[in-house]
Tab-separated table of C-alpha atoms and ligand atoms in Angstrom:
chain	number	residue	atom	x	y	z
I	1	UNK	CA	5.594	-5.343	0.209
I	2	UNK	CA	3.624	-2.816	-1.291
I	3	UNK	CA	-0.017	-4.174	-2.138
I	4	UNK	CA	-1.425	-3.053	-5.411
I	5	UNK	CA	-5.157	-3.991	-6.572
I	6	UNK	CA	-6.586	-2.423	-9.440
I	7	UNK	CA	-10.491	-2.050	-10.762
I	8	UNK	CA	-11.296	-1.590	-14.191
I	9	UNK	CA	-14.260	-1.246	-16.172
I	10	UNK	CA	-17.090	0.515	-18.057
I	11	UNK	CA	-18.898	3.621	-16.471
I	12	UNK	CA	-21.978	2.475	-14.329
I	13	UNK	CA	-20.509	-0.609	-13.433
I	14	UNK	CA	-19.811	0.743	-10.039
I	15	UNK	CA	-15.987	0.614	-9.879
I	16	UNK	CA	-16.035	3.990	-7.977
I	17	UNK	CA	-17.616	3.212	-5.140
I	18	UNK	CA	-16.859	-0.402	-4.524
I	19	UNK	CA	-13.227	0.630	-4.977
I	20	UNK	CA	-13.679	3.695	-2.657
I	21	UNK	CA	-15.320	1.022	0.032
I	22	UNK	CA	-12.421	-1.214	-0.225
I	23	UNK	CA	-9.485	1.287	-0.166
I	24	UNK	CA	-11.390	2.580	3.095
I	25	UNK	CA	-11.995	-0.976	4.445
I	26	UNK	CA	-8.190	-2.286	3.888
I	27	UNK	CA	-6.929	0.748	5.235
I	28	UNK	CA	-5.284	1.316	1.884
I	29	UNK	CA	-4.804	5.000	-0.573
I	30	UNK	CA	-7.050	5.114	-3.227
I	31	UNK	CA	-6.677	6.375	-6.953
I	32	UNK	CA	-9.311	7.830	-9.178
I	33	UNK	CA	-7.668	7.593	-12.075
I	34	UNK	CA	-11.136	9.297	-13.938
I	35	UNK	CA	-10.502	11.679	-11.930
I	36	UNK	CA	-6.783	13.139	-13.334
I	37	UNK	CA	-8.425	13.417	-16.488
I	38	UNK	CA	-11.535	15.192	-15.875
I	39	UNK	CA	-9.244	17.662	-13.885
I	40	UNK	CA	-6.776	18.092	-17.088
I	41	UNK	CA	-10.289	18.796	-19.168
I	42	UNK	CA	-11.054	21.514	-16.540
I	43	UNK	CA	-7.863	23.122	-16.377
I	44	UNK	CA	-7.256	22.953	-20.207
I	45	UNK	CA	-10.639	24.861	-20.571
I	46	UNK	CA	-9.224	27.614	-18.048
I	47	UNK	CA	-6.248	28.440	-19.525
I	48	UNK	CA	-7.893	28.520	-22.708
I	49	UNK	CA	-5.668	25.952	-24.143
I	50	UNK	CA	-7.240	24.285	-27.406
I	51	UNK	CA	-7.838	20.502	-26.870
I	52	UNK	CA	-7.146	19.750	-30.436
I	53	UNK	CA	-3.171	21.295	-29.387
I	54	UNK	CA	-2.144	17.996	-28.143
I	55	UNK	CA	1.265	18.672	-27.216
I	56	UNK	CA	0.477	21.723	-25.055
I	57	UNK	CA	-2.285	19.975	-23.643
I	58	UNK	CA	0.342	16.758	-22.796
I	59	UNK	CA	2.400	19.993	-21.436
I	60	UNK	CA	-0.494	20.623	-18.718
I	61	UNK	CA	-0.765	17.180	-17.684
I	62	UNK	CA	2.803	17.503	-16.819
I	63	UNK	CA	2.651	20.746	-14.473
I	64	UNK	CA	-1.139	21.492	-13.384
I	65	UNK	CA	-1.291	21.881	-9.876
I	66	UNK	CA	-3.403	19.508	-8.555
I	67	UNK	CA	-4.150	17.656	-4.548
I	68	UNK	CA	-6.525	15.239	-3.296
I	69	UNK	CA	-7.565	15.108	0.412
I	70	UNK	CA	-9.065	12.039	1.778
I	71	UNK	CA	-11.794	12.552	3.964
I	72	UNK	CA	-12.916	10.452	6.813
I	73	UNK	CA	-15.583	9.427	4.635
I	74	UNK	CA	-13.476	7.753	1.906
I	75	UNK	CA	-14.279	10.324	-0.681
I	76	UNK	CA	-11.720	12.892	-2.012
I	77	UNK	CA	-11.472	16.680	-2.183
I	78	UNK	CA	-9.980	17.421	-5.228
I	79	UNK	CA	-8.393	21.029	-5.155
I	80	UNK	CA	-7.080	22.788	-8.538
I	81	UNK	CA	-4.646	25.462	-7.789
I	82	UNK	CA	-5.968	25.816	-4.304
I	83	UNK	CA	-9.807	25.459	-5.348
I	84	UNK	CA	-12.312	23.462	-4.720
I	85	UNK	CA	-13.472	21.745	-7.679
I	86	UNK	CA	-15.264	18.526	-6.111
I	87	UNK	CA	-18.790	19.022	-7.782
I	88	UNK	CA	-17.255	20.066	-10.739
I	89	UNK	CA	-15.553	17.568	-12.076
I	90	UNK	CA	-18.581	15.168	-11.496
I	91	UNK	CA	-20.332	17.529	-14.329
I	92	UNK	CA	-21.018	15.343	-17.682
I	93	UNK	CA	-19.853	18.707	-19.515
I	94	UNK	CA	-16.374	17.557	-17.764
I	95	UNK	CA	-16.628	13.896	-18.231
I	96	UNK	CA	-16.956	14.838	-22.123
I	97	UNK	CA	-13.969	16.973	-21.991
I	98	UNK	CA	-11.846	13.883	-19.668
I	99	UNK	CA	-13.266	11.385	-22.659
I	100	UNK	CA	-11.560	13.899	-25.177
I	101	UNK	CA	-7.872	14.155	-23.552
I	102	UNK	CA	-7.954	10.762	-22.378
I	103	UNK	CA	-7.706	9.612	-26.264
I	104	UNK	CA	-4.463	11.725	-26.479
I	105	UNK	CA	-1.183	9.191	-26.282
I	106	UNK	CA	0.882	11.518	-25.387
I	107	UNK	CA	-1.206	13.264	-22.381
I	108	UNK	CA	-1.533	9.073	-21.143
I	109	UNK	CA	2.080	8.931	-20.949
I	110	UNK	CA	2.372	12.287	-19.141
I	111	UNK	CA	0.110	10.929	-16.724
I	112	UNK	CA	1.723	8.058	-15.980
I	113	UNK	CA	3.927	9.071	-13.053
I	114	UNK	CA	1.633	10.760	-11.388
I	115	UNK	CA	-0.752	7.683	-10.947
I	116	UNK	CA	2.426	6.147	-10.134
I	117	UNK	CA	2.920	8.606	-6.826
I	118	UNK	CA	-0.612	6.825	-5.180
I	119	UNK	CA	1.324	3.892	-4.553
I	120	UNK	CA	2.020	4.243	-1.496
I	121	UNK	CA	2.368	1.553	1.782
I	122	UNK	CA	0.726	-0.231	2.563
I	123	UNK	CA	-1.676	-0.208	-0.228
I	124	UNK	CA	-3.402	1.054	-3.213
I	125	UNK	CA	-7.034	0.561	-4.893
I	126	UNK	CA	-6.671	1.907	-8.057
I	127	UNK	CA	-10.081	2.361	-10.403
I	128	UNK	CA	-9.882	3.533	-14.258
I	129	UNK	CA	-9.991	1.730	-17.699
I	130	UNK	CA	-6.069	0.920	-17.707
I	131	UNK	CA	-5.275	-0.054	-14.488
I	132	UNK	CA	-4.301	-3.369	-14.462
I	133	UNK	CA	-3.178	-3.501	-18.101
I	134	UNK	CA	-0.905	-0.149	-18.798
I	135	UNK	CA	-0.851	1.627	-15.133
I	136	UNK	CA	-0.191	-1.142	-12.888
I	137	UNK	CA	0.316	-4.053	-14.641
I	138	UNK	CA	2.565	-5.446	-11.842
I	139	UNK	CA	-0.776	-5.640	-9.723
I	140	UNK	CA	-1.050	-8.423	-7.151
I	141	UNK	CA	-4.851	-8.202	-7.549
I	142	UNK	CA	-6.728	-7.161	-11.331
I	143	UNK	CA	-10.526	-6.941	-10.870
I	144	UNK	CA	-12.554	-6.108	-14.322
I	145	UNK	CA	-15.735	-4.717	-12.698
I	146	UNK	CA	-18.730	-4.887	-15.586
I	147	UNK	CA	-22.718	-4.823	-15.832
I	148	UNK	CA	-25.582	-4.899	-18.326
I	149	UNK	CA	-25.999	-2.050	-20.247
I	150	UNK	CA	-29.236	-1.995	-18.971
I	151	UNK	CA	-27.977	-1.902	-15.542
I	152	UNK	CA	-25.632	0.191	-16.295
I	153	UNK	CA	-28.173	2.820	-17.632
I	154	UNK	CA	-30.612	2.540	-15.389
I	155	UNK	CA	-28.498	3.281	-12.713
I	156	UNK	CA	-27.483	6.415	-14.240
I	157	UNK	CA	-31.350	7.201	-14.070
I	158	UNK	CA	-31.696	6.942	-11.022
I	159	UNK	CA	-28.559	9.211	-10.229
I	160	UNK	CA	-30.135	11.668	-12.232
I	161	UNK	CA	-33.492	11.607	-11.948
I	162	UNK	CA	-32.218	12.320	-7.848
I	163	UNK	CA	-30.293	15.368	-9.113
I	164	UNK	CA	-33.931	16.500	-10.411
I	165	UNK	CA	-33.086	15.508	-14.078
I	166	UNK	CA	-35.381	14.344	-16.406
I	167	UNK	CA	-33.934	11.912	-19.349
I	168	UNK	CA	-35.268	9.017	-20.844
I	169	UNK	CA	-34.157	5.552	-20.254
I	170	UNK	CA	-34.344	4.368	-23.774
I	171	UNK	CA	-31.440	7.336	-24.622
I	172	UNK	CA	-29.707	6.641	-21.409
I	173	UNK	CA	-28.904	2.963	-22.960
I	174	UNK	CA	-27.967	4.334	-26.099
I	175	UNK	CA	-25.389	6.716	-24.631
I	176	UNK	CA	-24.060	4.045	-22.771
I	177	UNK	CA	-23.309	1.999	-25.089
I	178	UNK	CA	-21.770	4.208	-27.614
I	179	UNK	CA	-19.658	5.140	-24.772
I	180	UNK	CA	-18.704	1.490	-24.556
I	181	UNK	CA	-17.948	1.230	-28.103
I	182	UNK	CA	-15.298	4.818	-27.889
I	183	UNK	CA	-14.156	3.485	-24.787
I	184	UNK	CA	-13.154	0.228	-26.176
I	185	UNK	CA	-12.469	1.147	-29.509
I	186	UNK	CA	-9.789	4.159	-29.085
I	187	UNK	CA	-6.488	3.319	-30.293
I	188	UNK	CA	-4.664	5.012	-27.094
I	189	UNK	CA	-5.026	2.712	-23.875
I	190	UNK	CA	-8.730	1.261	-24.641
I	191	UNK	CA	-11.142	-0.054	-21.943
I	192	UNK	CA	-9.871	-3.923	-21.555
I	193	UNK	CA	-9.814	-6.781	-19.310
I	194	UNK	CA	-6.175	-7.328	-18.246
I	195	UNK	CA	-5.328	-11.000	-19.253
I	196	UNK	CA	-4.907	-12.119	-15.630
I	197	UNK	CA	-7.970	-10.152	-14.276
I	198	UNK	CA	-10.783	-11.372	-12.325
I	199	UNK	CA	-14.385	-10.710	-14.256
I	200	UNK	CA	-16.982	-9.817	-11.321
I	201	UNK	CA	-20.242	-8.761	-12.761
I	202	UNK	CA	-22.203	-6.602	-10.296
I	203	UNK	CA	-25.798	-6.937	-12.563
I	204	UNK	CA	-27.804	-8.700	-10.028
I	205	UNK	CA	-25.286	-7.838	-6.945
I	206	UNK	CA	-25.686	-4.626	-4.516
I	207	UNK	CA	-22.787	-2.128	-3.692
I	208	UNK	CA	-21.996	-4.157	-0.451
I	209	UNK	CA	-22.532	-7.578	-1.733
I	210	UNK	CA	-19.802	-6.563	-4.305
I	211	UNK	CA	-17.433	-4.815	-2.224
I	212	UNK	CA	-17.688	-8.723	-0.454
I	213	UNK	CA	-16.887	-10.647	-3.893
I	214	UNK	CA	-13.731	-8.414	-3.807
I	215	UNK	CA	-13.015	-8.744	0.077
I	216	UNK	CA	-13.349	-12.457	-0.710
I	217	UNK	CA	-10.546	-12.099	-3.241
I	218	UNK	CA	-8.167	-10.177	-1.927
I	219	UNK	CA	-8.315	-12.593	1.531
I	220	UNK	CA	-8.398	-15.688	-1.333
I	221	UNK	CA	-4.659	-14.098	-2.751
I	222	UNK	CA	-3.313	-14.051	0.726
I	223	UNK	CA	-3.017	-9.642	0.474
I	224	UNK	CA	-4.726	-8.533	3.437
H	1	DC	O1	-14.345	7.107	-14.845
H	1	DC	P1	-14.647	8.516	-15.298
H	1	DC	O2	-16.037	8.681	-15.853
H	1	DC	O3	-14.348	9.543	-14.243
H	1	DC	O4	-13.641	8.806	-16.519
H	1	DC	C1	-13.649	10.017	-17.218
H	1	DC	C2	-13.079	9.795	-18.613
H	1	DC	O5	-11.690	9.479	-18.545
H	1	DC	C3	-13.734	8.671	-19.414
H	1	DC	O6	-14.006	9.141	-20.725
H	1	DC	C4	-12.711	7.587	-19.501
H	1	DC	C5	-11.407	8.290	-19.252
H	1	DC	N1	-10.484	7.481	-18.463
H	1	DC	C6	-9.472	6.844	-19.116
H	1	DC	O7	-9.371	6.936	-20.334
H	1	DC	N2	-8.558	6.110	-18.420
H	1	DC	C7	-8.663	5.996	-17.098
H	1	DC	N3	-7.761	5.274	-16.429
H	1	DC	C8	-9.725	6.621	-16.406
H	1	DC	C9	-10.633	7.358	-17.128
C-alpha cells in the first residue's frame, strides 16, 4: 500500500529539511508543498496577472507549467516553463507573494490535485501547513513539526547573517511571530495540528537527532 507521512508546521521549525532527510532515507518522493505556491507567486508576477484577480490567478494554478527534478542530493530543481528558478523561489520577496495566494480558497482547491500527483509508490513525505489536515488527511503518519519562536528566529539569523545579511534578532522574532499569527489565523486552510498528529518539538533537538524522533515513528507505526 501506498505510504503517506505528512509534516506540518510553522516556518523555522525545520520541516524542510528533516522531511527532505527522511523522504531520501525511506527511499520515498517528497513534496514541498511551499514550494507550489511560491512558484504560482512567481509566475503570477510574470504574466503580469494582478494577485488581487483571484479567479485568474486560481486559473494559473490550474495550467502553469511547472517540474521538479530530484537530485541525488535530496533537494529539488524546480523548473518554470523550462527555467531554472531554484534560488528564486527561496527569495523572501517570493515567500511574501506564496503567503499572498496561499490565502486564496479557490487557488487551494486548484492546487489540490496536483499535490495529489506526488503520491506515488512506495512513498511520500509531504511538508506544508495542510498536510495532514486538508491534503492528505488519509495519512498513515501526521507529524506537527514546531519550535520556540526564539528558535525559530534565531535560526533564520543565522541563515542570513551566512547569506551576508545583516538584521536584527529582536525584529527577526517579531516577524516570526506575526507570521505565526497570519498563518494560523487565515480563514482558507490555516496552519494546524491535524487531530491525530504527532507534536515533535525540535527546540533543543539538532537536524539529525530529529530526523531520528521521526525514523523512530514511522518504524513505531509498522510503515517502513
Ligand atoms: O513553507 P514555505 O515558506 O515555502 O511556504 C510559503 C508560503 O506558502 C507560506 O506563506 C505558507 C504558504 N503555504 C501554505 O499556505 N500551505 C502549504 N501547504 C504550504 C505553504
Amino acid at each position: 500500500m501506498l505510504k503517506i507521512i505528512t509534516v506540518d508546521g510553522p516556518s523555522g521549525s525545520g520541516k524542510g529539511t528533516v522531511s527532505r532527510i527522511l523522504a531520501k532515507q525511506l527511499g520515498y518522493h517528497y513534496l514541498d508543498s511551499g514550494a507550489l505556491y511560491r512558484l504560482l507567486g512567481l509566475v503570477a508576477v510574470r504574466h503580469g496577472i494582478d494577485i488581487g484577480l483571484n479567479s485568474d490567478v486560481a486559473h494559473l494554478a490550474e495550467n502553469m507549467d511547472v517540474s521538479f527534478e530530484a537530485l541525488p542530493n535530496g533537494h529539488n530543481r524546480v523548473l518554470l516553463e523550462g527555467e531554472d528558478v531554484t534560488q528564486e523561489l527561496r527569495l523572501e520577496e517570493t515567500g511574501a507573494l506564496a503567503s499572498k495566494v496561499a490565502a486564496i480558497p479557490s487557488v487551494r482547491a486548484a492546487l489540490l490535485t496536483r499535490q495529489h500527483q506526488f503520491a506515488k509508490a512506495p512513498g511520500l513525505v509531504a511538508d506544508g501547513r495542510d498536510m495532514g489536515t486538508k491534503v492528505f488527511p488519509y495519512a498513515q503518519l501526521k507529524i506537527f513539526l514546531t519550535a520556540s519562536i526564539e528558535e525559530r528566529a534565531s535560526r533564520r539569523y543565522k541563515q542570513l547573517l551566512e547569506q551576508g545579511e545583516n538584521v536584527s534578532l529582536r525584529a527577526l522574532e517579531e516577524q516570526v511571530r506575526l507570521r505565526d499569527e497570519k498563518d494560523m489565523t487565515r480563514k482558507a486552510s490555516p496552519l494546524a495540528k491535524a487531530k491525530d498528529a504527532v507534536e515533535v518539538d525540535t527546540s533543543d533537538l539538532s537536524i539529525q537527532e530529529a530526523v531520528d524522533r521521526l525514523q523512530n515513528l514511522v518504524i513505531l507505526r509498522g510503515i517502513a
